[in-house]
mmCIF file of C-alpha atoms in Angstrom:
data_model
loop_
_atom_site.group_PDB
_atom_site.id
_atom_site.type_symbol
_atom_site.label_atom_id
_atom_site.label_comp_id
_atom_site.label_asym_id
_atom_site.label_seq_id
_atom_site.Cartn_x
_atom_site.Cartn_y
_atom_site.Cartn_z
ATOM 1 C CA MET A 1 119.211 99.207 71.227
ATOM 2 C CA PHE A 2 118.961 102.706 69.820
ATOM 3 C CA ILE A 3 117.239 104.167 72.887
ATOM 4 C CA ILE A 4 119.803 102.794 75.337
ATOM 5 C CA GLU A 5 122.686 103.921 73.153
ATOM 6 C CA SER A 6 121.143 107.368 72.840
ATOM 7 C CA MET A 7 120.788 107.652 76.618
ATOM 8 C CA GLN A 8 124.425 106.665 77.082
ATOM 9 C CA ASN A 9 125.755 108.909 74.335
ATOM 10 C CA GLY A 10 123.633 111.916 75.237
ATOM 11 C CA GLY A 11 125.301 112.592 78.553
ATOM 12 C CA PRO A 12 123.966 112.972 82.115
ATOM 13 C CA LEU A 13 121.297 115.489 81.167
ATOM 14 C CA MET A 14 119.491 112.754 79.252
ATOM 15 C CA TRP A 15 118.649 111.048 82.550
ATOM 16 C CA ILE A 16 117.327 114.285 84.024
ATOM 17 C CA ILE A 17 115.102 114.756 80.987
ATOM 18 C CA LEU A 18 113.971 111.131 81.286
ATOM 19 C CA ALA A 19 112.965 111.753 84.909
ATOM 20 C CA LEU A 20 111.019 114.819 83.797
ATOM 21 C CA LEU A 21 109.313 112.820 81.041
ATOM 22 C CA ILE A 22 108.241 110.119 83.505
ATOM 23 C CA THR A 23 106.919 112.772 85.899
ATOM 24 C CA ILE A 24 105.005 114.469 83.084
ATOM 25 C CA SER A 25 103.461 111.144 82.054
ATOM 26 C CA VAL A 26 102.385 110.267 85.603
ATOM 27 C CA LEU A 27 100.915 113.713 86.267
ATOM 28 C CA SER A 28 99.060 113.727 82.962
ATOM 29 C CA ALA A 29 97.590 110.271 83.558
ATOM 30 C CA GLU A 30 96.487 111.186 87.083
ATOM 31 C CA ARG A 31 94.831 114.421 85.943
ATOM 32 C CA VAL A 32 93.077 112.730 83.015
ATOM 33 C CA ARG A 33 91.697 110.111 85.397
ATOM 34 C CA ALA A 34 90.523 112.786 87.843
ATOM 35 C CA LEU A 35 89.073 115.311 85.403
ATOM 36 C CA TYR A 36 87.510 112.931 82.889
ATOM 37 C CA PHE A 37 86.371 110.099 85.146
ATOM 38 C CA LYS A 38 86.301 110.874 88.872
ATOM 39 C CA MET A 39 85.023 114.455 88.465
ATOM 40 C CA ASN A 40 82.957 113.838 85.351
ATOM 41 C CA LEU A 41 79.271 114.695 85.680
ATOM 42 C CA ASN A 42 76.599 115.411 83.086
ATOM 43 C CA LYS A 43 75.478 118.824 84.303
ATOM 44 C CA GLU A 44 72.148 118.866 82.474
ATOM 45 C CA HIS A 45 71.112 115.417 83.691
ATOM 46 C CA PHE A 46 72.248 116.353 87.209
ATOM 47 C CA PHE A 47 70.249 119.593 87.187
ATOM 48 C CA LYS A 48 67.120 117.891 85.839
ATOM 49 C CA SER A 49 67.360 115.273 88.595
ATOM 50 C CA LEU A 50 67.656 118.016 91.207
ATOM 51 C CA THR A 51 64.720 120.023 89.909
ATOM 52 C CA SER A 52 62.493 116.957 89.630
ATOM 53 C CA TYR A 53 62.937 116.333 93.367
ATOM 54 C CA LEU A 54 62.643 120.020 94.170
ATOM 55 C CA LEU A 55 59.302 120.292 92.395
ATOM 56 C CA LYS A 56 58.103 117.435 94.618
ATOM 57 C CA GLY A 57 59.366 119.253 97.704
ATOM 58 C CA ASP A 58 61.851 116.445 98.365
ATOM 59 C CA LEU A 59 65.089 117.938 99.688
ATOM 60 C CA GLU A 60 66.254 114.537 100.904
ATOM 61 C CA GLY A 61 65.977 113.240 97.357
ATOM 62 C CA MET A 62 68.079 116.150 96.129
ATOM 63 C CA LEU A 63 70.751 115.320 98.687
ATOM 64 C CA LEU A 64 70.667 111.703 97.545
ATOM 65 C CA VAL A 65 71.329 112.826 93.961
ATOM 66 C CA CYS A 66 74.373 114.767 95.179
ATOM 67 C CA ASP A 67 75.667 111.822 97.208
ATOM 68 C CA GLN A 68 75.611 109.537 94.167
ATOM 69 C CA ASN A 69 78.592 111.331 92.625
ATOM 70 C CA GLU A 70 81.900 112.627 94.011
ATOM 71 C CA ALA A 71 82.215 115.369 91.411
ATOM 72 C CA PRO A 72 82.994 118.876 92.710
ATOM 73 C CA LEU A 73 79.721 120.135 91.233
ATOM 74 C CA SER A 74 77.644 117.753 93.352
ATOM 75 C CA LYS A 75 79.591 118.740 96.491
ATOM 76 C CA VAL A 76 78.979 122.438 95.852
ATOM 77 C CA ILE A 77 75.250 121.934 95.325
ATOM 78 C CA LYS A 78 75.026 119.718 98.405
ATOM 79 C CA SER A 79 76.424 122.513 100.577
ATOM 80 C CA CYS A 80 73.716 124.778 99.176
ATOM 81 C CA LEU A 81 70.953 122.275 99.951
ATOM 82 C CA ILE A 82 72.158 121.821 103.517
ATOM 83 C CA ARG A 83 71.983 125.573 103.994
ATOM 84 C CA VAL A 84 68.442 125.592 102.574
ATOM 85 C CA MET A 85 67.371 122.850 104.988
ATOM 86 C CA ASN A 86 68.680 125.012 107.829
ATOM 87 C CA ASN A 87 66.393 127.875 106.758
ATOM 88 C CA GLY A 88 69.248 129.932 105.348
ATOM 89 C CA THR A 89 68.582 133.285 103.744
ATOM 90 C CA ASP A 90 69.213 133.820 100.047
ATOM 91 C CA GLN A 91 72.468 135.568 100.928
ATOM 92 C CA GLU A 92 73.560 132.682 103.148
ATOM 93 C CA ILE A 93 72.775 130.180 100.403
ATOM 94 C CA GLN A 94 74.809 132.226 97.934
ATOM 95 C CA ALA A 95 77.667 132.434 100.436
ATOM 96 C CA SER A 96 77.630 128.657 100.939
ATOM 97 C CA LEU A 97 77.828 128.147 97.160
ATOM 98 C CA ASP A 98 80.732 130.570 96.855
ATOM 99 C CA GLU A 99 82.592 128.991 99.767
ATOM 100 C CA ALA A 100 82.128 125.449 98.454
ATOM 101 C CA ALA A 101 83.247 126.514 94.968
ATOM 102 C CA MET A 102 86.395 128.071 96.431
ATOM 103 C CA VAL A 103 87.134 124.797 98.237
ATOM 104 C CA GLU A 104 86.601 122.605 95.164
ATOM 105 C CA THR A 105 88.389 124.763 92.565
ATOM 106 C CA PRO A 106 91.944 123.978 93.797
ATOM 107 C CA ALA A 107 91.154 120.250 93.595
ATOM 108 C CA ILE A 108 90.155 120.692 89.955
ATOM 109 C CA GLU A 109 93.273 122.693 89.046
ATOM 110 C CA LYS A 110 95.621 120.551 91.146
ATOM 111 C CA ASN A 111 99.076 119.891 89.599
ATOM 112 C CA ILE A 112 98.111 121.132 86.125
ATOM 113 C CA GLY A 113 100.501 124.075 86.395
ATOM 114 C CA PHE A 114 103.400 121.708 87.033
ATOM 115 C CA LEU A 115 103.019 120.320 83.511
ATOM 116 C CA ALA A 116 103.967 123.699 82.054
ATOM 117 C CA VAL A 117 106.883 123.981 84.474
ATOM 118 C CA PHE A 118 108.236 120.522 83.660
ATOM 119 C CA GLY A 119 107.774 121.150 79.950
ATOM 120 C CA ASN A 120 109.880 124.303 80.182
ATOM 121 C CA LEU A 121 112.487 122.515 82.282
ATOM 122 C CA SER A 122 112.746 119.764 79.670
ATOM 123 C CA THR A 123 113.377 122.320 76.940
ATOM 124 C CA LEU A 124 115.968 124.147 79.029
ATOM 125 C CA CYS A 125 117.751 120.912 79.920
ATOM 126 C CA GLY A 126 117.848 120.053 76.233
ATOM 127 C CA LEU A 127 119.373 123.441 75.417
ATOM 128 C CA LEU A 128 121.865 123.072 78.246
ATOM 129 C CA GLY A 129 122.836 119.690 76.858
ATOM 130 C CA THR A 130 123.363 121.315 73.472
ATOM 131 C CA VAL A 131 125.705 123.902 74.958
ATOM 132 C CA THR A 132 127.682 121.422 77.051
ATOM 133 C CA GLY A 133 127.898 119.024 74.118
ATOM 134 C CA LEU A 134 129.316 121.702 71.839
ATOM 135 C CA ILE A 135 131.746 122.834 74.528
ATOM 136 C CA THR A 136 132.929 119.255 74.922
ATOM 137 C CA ALA A 137 133.252 118.874 71.176
ATOM 138 C CA PHE A 138 135.316 121.990 70.550
ATOM 139 C CA LYS A 139 137.454 121.514 73.642
ATOM 140 C CA GLY A 140 138.195 117.946 72.609
ATOM 141 C CA VAL A 141 139.082 119.030 69.093
ATOM 142 C CA ALA A 142 141.476 121.665 70.395
ATOM 143 C CA ASP A 143 143.378 119.223 72.613
ATOM 144 C CA ALA A 144 143.180 116.064 70.495
ATOM 145 C CA ASP A 145 145.539 114.603 67.943
ATOM 146 C CA PRO A 146 144.642 115.379 64.336
ATOM 147 C CA SER A 147 143.709 111.736 63.780
ATOM 148 C CA THR A 148 141.019 111.791 66.498
ATOM 149 C CA LYS A 149 139.645 115.290 66.033
ATOM 150 C CA ALA A 150 136.892 114.228 63.665
ATOM 151 C CA ALA A 151 135.683 111.465 66.001
ATOM 152 C CA MET A 152 135.632 113.741 69.046
ATOM 153 C CA LEU A 153 133.837 116.484 67.158
ATOM 154 C CA THR A 154 131.223 114.010 65.970
ATOM 155 C CA LYS A 155 130.716 112.683 69.502
ATOM 156 C CA GLY A 156 130.243 116.155 70.958
ATOM 157 C CA ILE A 157 127.795 117.240 68.288
ATOM 158 C CA SER A 158 125.902 113.962 68.691
ATOM 159 C CA GLU A 159 125.539 114.612 72.431
ATOM 160 C CA ALA A 160 124.303 118.125 71.717
ATOM 161 C CA MET A 161 121.687 116.993 69.206
ATOM 162 C CA LEU A 162 120.490 114.050 71.304
ATOM 163 C CA THR A 163 119.779 116.180 74.371
ATOM 164 C CA THR A 164 118.007 118.789 72.265
ATOM 165 C CA ALA A 165 115.808 116.177 70.618
ATOM 166 C CA PHE A 166 115.042 114.375 73.879
ATOM 167 C CA GLY A 167 114.221 117.660 75.603
ATOM 168 C CA LEU A 168 111.687 118.435 72.894
ATOM 169 C CA ILE A 169 110.268 114.903 73.076
ATOM 170 C CA ALA A 170 109.504 115.532 76.753
ATOM 171 C CA ALA A 171 108.377 119.147 76.351
ATOM 172 C CA ILE A 172 105.891 118.715 73.499
ATOM 173 C CA PRO A 173 103.509 116.310 75.312
ATOM 174 C CA ALA A 174 103.846 118.410 78.475
ATOM 175 C CA VAL A 175 102.687 121.557 76.685
ATOM 176 C CA PHE A 176 99.867 119.666 74.957
ATOM 177 C CA SER A 177 98.728 118.045 78.213
ATOM 178 C CA TYR A 178 98.798 121.379 80.016
ATOM 179 C CA ALA A 179 96.595 123.076 77.414
ATOM 180 C CA PHE A 180 94.271 120.062 77.154
ATOM 181 C CA LEU A 181 93.806 119.614 80.906
ATOM 182 C CA GLN A 182 93.613 123.331 81.658
ATOM 183 C CA SER A 183 90.755 123.604 79.181
ATOM 184 C CA ARG A 184 88.968 120.694 80.832
ATOM 185 C CA ALA A 185 89.480 122.166 84.315
ATOM 186 C CA GLN A 186 88.078 125.519 83.229
ATOM 187 C CA ARG A 187 85.048 123.783 81.733
ATOM 188 C CA LEU A 188 84.358 122.039 85.052
ATOM 189 C CA ILE A 189 84.681 125.332 86.924
ATOM 190 C CA ASP A 190 82.308 127.008 84.467
ATOM 191 C CA ASP A 191 79.820 124.166 84.994
ATOM 192 C CA ILE A 192 79.966 124.730 88.751
ATOM 193 C CA ASN A 193 79.282 128.451 88.333
ATOM 194 C CA GLU A 194 76.448 127.868 85.874
ATOM 195 C CA ILE A 195 74.617 125.143 87.797
ATOM 196 C CA SER A 196 75.120 126.977 91.097
ATOM 197 C CA ILE A 197 73.362 130.064 89.756
ATOM 198 C CA ARG A 198 70.576 128.037 88.144
ATOM 199 C CA THR A 199 70.034 126.016 91.323
ATOM 200 C CA LEU A 200 69.988 129.120 93.517
ATOM 201 C CA ASN A 201 67.466 130.852 91.270
ATOM 202 C CA PHE A 202 65.299 127.738 91.164
ATOM 203 C CA ILE A 203 65.328 127.369 94.947
ATOM 204 C CA VAL A 204 64.521 131.031 95.557
ATOM 205 C CA ALA A 205 61.613 130.855 93.124
ATOM 206 C CA ASN A 206 60.208 127.619 94.586
ATOM 207 C CA ARG A 207 60.729 127.821 98.349
ATOM 208 C CA GLU A 208 57.055 127.172 99.040
ATOM 209 C CA ARG A 209 57.257 123.777 97.324
ATOM 210 C CA PHE A 210 59.371 122.226 100.065
ATOM 211 C CA GLY A 211 58.055 124.204 103.037
ATOM 212 C CA VAL A 212 61.296 125.951 103.949
ATOM 213 C CA GLU A 213 61.028 129.683 104.419
ATOM 214 C CA GLU A 214 63.824 132.189 104.374
ATOM 215 C CA ALA A 215 64.959 132.817 107.938
ATOM 216 C CA GLY A 216 64.213 136.521 107.746
ATOM 217 C CA ASP A 217 60.659 135.891 106.536
ATOM 218 C CA ALA A 218 59.990 133.390 109.291
ATOM 219 C CA GLU A 219 61.168 135.829 111.980
ATOM 220 C CA GLY A 220 59.023 138.592 110.495
ATOM 221 C CA GLU A 221 55.902 136.447 110.595
ATOM 222 C CA ALA A 222 56.630 135.403 114.170
ATOM 223 C CA ALA A 223 56.897 139.052 115.214
#
C-alpha cells in the first residue's frame, strides 16, 4: 500500500510525525467532546431558569438548576448562590464568583495549547526530514558508482519530500483545531463572565424576594 511504502521510504522521522498526528487527533477529539458536549450550556435558557426561581424566592430551585448540568458556568453560579444563602455581602458574592471562575477557566483551556506545540513540532520534524533526506541523497551520490547515482539521488529526494508532506499533513489540522477550540474556549469564558455579572446584579436588586439580607445590613439592624 502507498501509505505503508511512504512510511518505510520516508525514514525514521515519519514515525515521529505519525505519533504526533495520533496525539493531535486524540487531543482534538477529547477537547471537542469536552467543550461542545460536556461543558455546553445554553446561557440564556440557564439564566431565565435561574431568574424564574429567584423571582419566586426559591434559592433551592436555583441550586437545582445548577446541579442539572456539569458545565463550568453552572458551577460558578452555584458558588455564588451558596454564598448568598450564607448571607454574604455583595463583595463576598463577587469574590466567590471570581474565585470559582479562576478555578473553572483552566479546565476550559486544558490541553488546547499543546495543539499549537505539536503542530509546530510536526512542521519542524518535516523540515528536519527534508534536510536529512537531502544530505543522504548528496552523500550517496558522491560515494556511489555512476550507475547507481541516479537511483540514490531519487531515493534521498523522495525521503525529503515525504517527510515534508507528512509533517504538513499533521501540522495543518493541529493549527486548525487550535484556532477552532481556542475560539470555543474563549466563548465559554465570556459566557461565564457575562452571566456572572447579570446574576450578581439580579441578586443584589432582588434580595428582598428570597428573604436573605446582606450581612452588613443585618448587623446594622441588630445594633
